[in-house]
């Protein structure tokens, strides 16, 4: 069965990423996805709540456990495959997207997930990340962003704020950090979202949408490292967090704050935050995650600031386009139909020469 979801751009494609993944015969519970391995993260680590959220989500997808695979690179987050009762692979630093690409292409009956961190994905793994997004392989990338190297004991990462004092930058980091959402949008990602680890409801909604998106979904999860970068996202968890968090939902006006006192409006080619009471209601932006032109998504991503004064969460962009693995399988099938019937013809190929 194929369809195009309302409001999504692109030609008719399979209903969702899970259309060809075998379904479970019986209802499932989170404990069905809990492995016998002892969870070994530092007390207070944001990984715990992310793990619990995913364990609760997987039964809702209704898939056979043997048709789900989690692949990780290197880092604290990369312990994930050990703690889930699915197939999994703890792979090489930064190379998880490449391994996942091979699996997704060879096995369309698998729901493939990549679990990575800001160091693993955006430093040594940067090239693998952008090319996976560019190709739009049918898999999910979850990037845990704690803005620090945790496993290697507290060096600054590609997302650390300028001036960050760490073991590798005792006088403060001079590096300008990546804005992960801008980076992946520049790589033509078809699904881009962000969630906060402590927001179970928002995180679950984003993860379920990512799981069903056909193509590469990228979800940045803002996550606390209590040992080497404790409190890095506290501004988004305090009583006045509503003044800083900008949750977006497709088709709804971008109004935020505990009393809806803030909103987002256009400012030239960019967006800016304004006081709701001081602008015309018609000027308030209506979030369009399905816009074919990525310039709006870029403007929304750039509204998020490194100092967390404003942080956009939710699904930033979700569009349809052909996936690499679907096209690769179709190309293989076409090649088989036109392949020579005998070995000698295959070896000769279409270009032969006679030497006189």
Coordinates of C-alpha atoms in Angstrom, one line a residue:
X1 CA 0.0 0.0 0.0
X2 CA 1.3 3.5 -0.9
X3 CA 0.1 6.9 -0.1
X4 CA 1.2 10.4 0.4
X5 CA 0.4 11.8 3.9
X6 CA -1.6 15.0 3.8
X7 CA 0.6 18.1 3.7
X8 CA 3.8 16.2 3.1
X9 CA 5.8 16.9 0.0
X10 CA 6.7 14.2 -2.5
X11 CA 5.5 11.4 -4.8
X12 CA 3.5 8.5 -3.5
X13 CA 5.6 6.4 -1.2
X14 CA 5.0 3.5 1.2
X15 CA 2.7 4.5 4.0
X16 CA 5.5 4.7 6.6
X17 CA 8.8 3.4 7.6
X18 CA 7.3 0.4 9.4
X19 CA 5.1 -0.7 6.5
X20 CA 7.3 -3.7 5.6
X21 CA 8.4 -4.5 9.2
X22 CA 6.7 -7.7 10.6
X23 CA 4.2 -7.0 13.4
X24 CA 4.1 -8.8 16.7
X25 CA 1.4 -11.4 17.2
X26 CA 0.8 -10.5 20.9
X27 CA 0.6 -7.3 22.9
X28 CA 4.0 -6.1 24.3
X29 CA 5.1 -4.3 27.5
X30 CA 8.2 -2.2 28.3
X31 CA 9.6 -5.1 30.3
X32 CA 9.7 -7.2 27.0
X33 CA 12.3 -4.7 25.8
X34 CA 14.4 -4.9 29.0
X35 CA 17.6 -6.9 28.6
X36 CA 19.3 -8.8 31.4
X37 CA 22.3 -6.4 31.4
X38 CA 22.9 -4.1 34.4
X39 CA 22.4 -0.5 33.3
X40 CA 25.7 1.3 34.0
X41 CA 25.4 5.0 33.7
X42 CA 26.3 7.6 36.3
X43 CA 23.5 8.5 38.8
X44 CA 21.4 11.3 37.4
X45 CA 22.4 10.8 33.8
X46 CA 19.8 11.8 31.3
X47 CA 20.3 8.5 29.5
X48 CA 18.1 6.7 32.0
X49 CA 15.0 8.6 31.2
X50 CA 15.6 8.3 27.4
X51 CA 16.0 4.6 27.8
X52 CA 12.8 4.3 29.8
X53 CA 11.0 6.4 27.2
X54 CA 12.2 4.2 24.3
X55 CA 11.3 1.0 26.2
X56 CA 7.8 2.4 26.7
X57 CA 7.5 3.5 23.0
X58 CA 8.6 0.3 21.3
X59 CA 5.6 -1.8 22.4
X60 CA 3.3 0.9 20.9
X61 CA 5.0 0.3 17.5
X62 CA 3.8 -3.3 17.7
X63 CA 6.8 -4.8 15.9
X64 CA 8.5 -8.1 16.4
X65 CA 11.6 -7.6 18.6
X66 CA 13.8 -9.5 16.1
X67 CA 13.0 -6.9 13.5
X68 CA 14.3 -4.0 15.5
X69 CA 18.0 -3.1 15.5
X70 CA 19.8 -0.5 17.5
X71 CA 23.3 0.5 16.3
X72 CA 25.6 2.7 18.3
X73 CA 29.1 4.2 18.0
X74 CA 31.3 5.1 21.0
X75 CA 30.3 7.1 24.0
X76 CA 28.1 6.9 27.1
X77 CA 25.0 6.8 24.9
X78 CA 26.4 4.0 22.9
X79 CA 25.8 1.5 25.7
X80 CA 22.1 1.6 24.6
X81 CA 22.1 -1.7 22.6
X82 CA 23.1 -3.6 25.7
X83 CA 20.0 -2.5 27.6
X84 CA 17.3 -3.3 25.0
X85 CA 16.0 -6.8 24.2
X86 CA 16.3 -6.3 20.5
X87 CA 19.1 -6.9 18.0
X88 CA 21.9 -4.4 18.5
X89 CA 25.5 -3.6 17.7
X90 CA 28.0 -1.5 19.6
X91 CA 30.1 -0.4 16.7
X92 CA 33.0 1.9 15.8
X93 CA 33.5 5.6 16.8
X94 CA 31.4 7.7 14.4
X95 CA 30.7 4.9 12.0
X96 CA 27.2 3.8 13.2
X97 CA 25.4 5.6 10.4
X98 CA 27.5 3.8 7.8
X99 CA 26.8 0.4 9.3
X100 CA 23.1 1.2 9.7
X101 CA 22.9 2.3 6.0
X102 CA 24.1 -1.2 5.0
X103 CA 21.5 -2.9 7.3
X104 CA 18.6 -0.7 6.2
X105 CA 19.5 -1.3 2.5
X106 CA 19.8 -5.0 2.8
X107 CA 17.0 -5.6 5.2
X108 CA 13.8 -3.6 4.6
X109 CA 12.1 -5.7 7.2
X110 CA 14.1 -4.0 10.0
X111 CA 13.4 -0.9 12.0
X112 CA 16.9 0.5 12.2
X113 CA 18.0 3.0 14.9
X114 CA 21.3 4.8 15.4
X115 CA 22.1 6.0 18.9
X116 CA 24.9 8.5 19.1
X117 CA 26.2 11.5 21.0
X118 CA 27.3 15.0 20.1
X119 CA 31.0 14.0 20.1
X120 CA 30.5 10.7 18.3
X121 CA 28.1 12.2 15.6
X122 CA 29.5 15.6 15.0
X123 CA 33.3 15.1 15.4
X124 CA 34.8 11.9 14.0
X125 CA 31.4 10.8 12.6
X126 CA 30.5 14.1 11.0
X127 CA 31.0 12.9 7.4
X128 CA 29.0 9.7 7.9
X129 CA 26.2 11.7 9.5
X130 CA 25.7 14.2 6.7
X131 CA 25.9 11.7 3.9
X132 CA 23.3 9.5 5.6
X133 CA 21.0 12.5 5.8
X134 CA 21.8 13.5 2.2
X135 CA 21.0 10.0 0.9
X136 CA 17.8 9.8 3.1
X137 CA 18.3 6.2 4.2
X138 CA 15.3 4.7 5.9
X139 CA 16.6 4.8 9.5
X140 CA 16.4 6.9 12.7
X141 CA 19.3 8.8 14.3
X142 CA 19.0 9.8 17.9
X143 CA 21.7 12.2 19.0
X144 CA 22.1 12.7 22.7
X145 CA 23.5 16.2 23.2
X146 CA 25.1 16.9 26.6
X147 CA 27.6 19.4 25.1
X148 CA 30.6 17.5 26.5
X149 CA 32.7 14.3 26.0
X150 CA 31.5 12.2 28.9
X151 CA 33.0 8.8 28.4
X152 CA 36.5 10.2 27.9
X153 CA 36.1 12.3 31.0
X154 CA 35.0 15.8 30.2
X155 CA 36.7 17.4 27.2
X156 CA 34.7 20.1 25.3
X157 CA 32.7 18.8 22.3
X158 CA 31.6 20.2 18.9
X159 CA 28.5 21.6 20.6
X160 CA 30.1 23.0 23.8
X161 CA 29.5 26.8 24.2
X162 CA 32.4 29.2 23.6
X163 CA 34.7 29.7 26.6
X164 CA 33.9 26.3 28.0
X165 CA 36.5 25.4 30.6
X166 CA 37.4 21.7 30.5
X167 CA 40.4 19.4 30.8
X168 CA 41.2 20.0 27.1
X169 CA 40.4 23.8 27.3
X170 CA 41.7 25.0 30.7
X171 CA 41.5 28.6 29.5
X172 CA 38.2 28.2 27.8
X173 CA 37.3 26.8 24.4
X174 CA 37.9 29.0 21.4
X175 CA 35.8 26.8 19.1
X176 CA 32.5 28.1 17.7
X177 CA 30.0 25.3 18.3
X178 CA 27.7 23.6 15.8
X179 CA 24.0 24.3 15.8
X180 CA 23.0 20.6 15.2
X181 CA 19.6 21.5 13.7
X182 CA 21.2 23.9 11.2
X183 CA 23.8 21.4 10.3
X184 CA 21.4 18.6 9.5
X185 CA 19.0 20.9 7.6
X186 CA 22.0 21.9 5.5
X187 CA 22.6 18.2 4.7
X188 CA 19.0 18.1 3.4
X189 CA 17.5 16.0 6.2
X190 CA 13.9 15.1 5.6
X191 CA 12.9 14.8 9.3
X192 CA 14.5 17.1 12.0
X193 CA 13.3 17.3 15.6
X194 CA 14.5 18.2 19.1
X195 CA 13.3 17.2 22.5
X196 CA 14.4 17.6 26.1
X197 CA 15.2 14.4 28.0
X198 CA 13.0 15.3 31.0
X199 CA 10.0 16.0 28.8
X200 CA 8.7 12.4 28.5
X201 CA 5.5 13.4 26.6
X202 CA 7.2 15.6 24.1
X203 CA 10.1 13.1 23.6
X204 CA 7.6 10.2 23.1
X205 CA 5.7 12.2 20.4
X206 CA 8.8 13.1 18.5
X207 CA 10.3 9.5 18.7
X208 CA 7.1 7.9 17.5
X209 CA 6.9 10.3 14.5
X210 CA 10.5 9.7 13.8
X211 CA 10.0 5.9 13.8
X212 CA 7.2 6.1 11.3
X213 CA 8.9 8.6 9.0
X214 CA 10.1 7.0 5.8
X215 CA 13.6 8.3 5.3
X216 CA 16.3 9.5 7.7
X217 CA 14.9 11.0 10.9
X218 CA 17.2 13.0 13.1
X219 CA 16.3 13.7 16.7
X220 CA 18.5 15.9 18.9
X221 CA 17.8 15.0 22.6
X222 CA 19.1 17.6 25.0
X223 CA 20.5 15.6 27.9
X224 CA 22.2 16.2 31.2
X225 CA 25.7 14.9 32.1
X226 CA 25.7 15.3 35.9
X227 CA 29.5 14.5 36.3
X228 CA 31.2 16.7 33.6
X229 CA 28.5 19.2 32.6
X230 CA 26.0 19.2 35.3
X231 CA 23.1 21.6 35.0
X232 CA 23.9 22.5 31.4
X233 CA 20.2 22.6 30.5
X234 CA 18.8 23.7 33.9
X235 CA 17.5 26.9 32.4
X236 CA 15.0 24.8 30.4
X237 CA 13.8 22.9 33.6
X238 CA 13.3 25.8 36.1
X239 CA 10.0 27.5 37.0
X240 CA 10.4 30.1 34.3
X241 CA 11.4 27.5 31.6
X242 CA 8.3 28.5 29.7
X243 CA 9.9 31.8 28.8
X244 CA 12.8 29.9 27.1
X245 CA 11.2 26.8 25.6
X246 CA 9.4 27.2 22.3
X247 CA 7.5 24.0 21.6
X248 CA 6.2 23.9 18.0
X249 CA 3.4 21.8 16.4
X250 CA 2.5 21.7 12.8
X251 CA -0.4 23.9 11.8
X252 CA -0.5 25.8 15.1
X253 CA 0.6 29.4 15.9
X254 CA 4.0 29.6 17.7
X255 CA 2.9 31.1 21.0
X256 CA 4.7 30.1 24.2
X257 CA 5.2 31.0 27.8
X258 CA 3.2 30.0 30.9
X259 CA 0.5 32.5 29.9
X260 CA 1.1 32.6 26.2
X261 CA 2.9 35.9 26.6
X262 CA 5.5 35.3 23.9
X263 CA 5.2 34.5 20.2
X264 CA 7.3 34.2 17.1
X265 CA 7.0 36.6 14.1
X266 CA 9.0 37.3 10.9
X267 CA 11.8 39.8 10.9
X268 CA 13.1 40.2 7.4
X269 CA 14.4 36.9 6.3
X270 CA 14.6 35.6 9.9
X271 CA 12.3 35.0 12.8
X272 CA 12.3 36.7 16.2
X273 CA 10.5 36.5 19.5
X274 CA 8.0 39.2 20.4
X275 CA 5.4 39.9 23.1
X276 CA 2.1 38.5 22.1
X277 CA 0.2 41.5 23.3
X278 CA 2.2 43.9 21.2
X279 CA 1.7 42.3 17.8
X280 CA -1.1 41.7 15.4
X281 CA -2.4 38.1 15.7
X282 CA -2.1 37.7 11.9
X283 CA 1.6 38.3 12.2
X284 CA 2.2 35.3 14.5
X285 CA 3.9 32.5 12.6
X286 CA 1.9 29.3 12.0
X287 CA 4.4 26.4 12.2
X288 CA 4.7 24.6 8.9
X289 CA 6.9 21.5 9.4
X290 CA 6.0 20.3 5.9
X291 CA 7.2 23.3 3.9
X292 CA 9.2 22.2 0.9
X293 CA 11.5 25.2 1.0
X294 CA 13.9 24.6 3.9
X295 CA 14.5 28.3 4.5
X296 CA 11.8 28.5 7.1
X297 CA 13.1 25.5 9.0
X298 CA 16.6 27.1 8.9
X299 CA 15.2 30.3 10.4
X300 CA 13.4 28.3 13.1
X301 CA 16.6 26.4 13.9
X302 CA 18.6 29.6 14.1
X303 CA 16.1 31.1 16.5
X304 CA 17.6 28.7 19.1
X305 CA 20.5 30.3 20.9
X306 CA 23.6 28.8 22.4
X307 CA 22.9 30.5 25.7
X308 CA 19.5 28.7 25.8
X309 CA 17.6 32.0 26.0
X310 CA 15.3 30.4 23.3
X311 CA 15.2 26.7 22.5
X312 CA 12.8 25.3 19.9
X313 CA 11.5 21.8 20.5
X314 CA 9.2 19.5 18.6
X315 CA 9.3 18.5 14.9
X316 CA 11.0 21.2 13.0
X317 CA 10.8 19.7 9.5
X318 CA 9.1 16.6 8.0
X319 CA 8.9 16.2 4.3
X320 CA 8.8 13.2 1.9
X321 CA 11.4 12.4 -0.7
X322 CA 12.8 9.2 -2.2
X323 CA 14.9 7.0 0.1
X324 CA 18.4 5.6 -0.8
X325 CA 17.5 2.1 0.2
X326 CA 14.2 2.0 -1.8
X327 CA 16.0 3.2 -4.9
X328 CA 19.0 0.8 -4.4
X329 CA 16.7 -2.2 -4.1
X330 CA 14.8 -1.1 -7.2
X331 CA 18.1 -0.7 -9.1
X332 CA 19.2 -4.2 -8.1
X333 CA 15.9 -5.6 -9.3
X334 CA 16.2 -3.8 -12.6
X335 CA 19.8 -5.0 -13.1
X336 CA 18.7 -8.6 -12.5
X337 CA 16.0 -8.3 -15.2
X338 CA 18.5 -7.0 -17.8
X339 CA 21.5 -9.1 -16.8
X340 CA 23.1 -11.4 -19.4
X341 CA 21.9 -15.0 -19.2
X342 CA 25.4 -16.6 -19.4
X343 CA 28.6 -15.9 -17.6
X344 CA 30.7 -15.3 -20.7
X345 CA 28.4 -12.5 -21.9
X346 CA 28.5 -11.0 -18.4
X347 CA 32.4 -11.0 -18.5
X348 CA 32.5 -9.6 -22.0
X349 CA 30.1 -6.8 -21.0
X350 CA 29.0 -4.2 -23.5
X351 CA 32.4 -2.9 -24.4
X352 CA 34.7 -5.2 -26.3
X353 CA 37.6 -4.6 -28.7
X354 CA 39.2 -6.6 -31.5
X355 CA 42.9 -6.1 -31.8
X356 CA 44.1 -6.6 -35.4

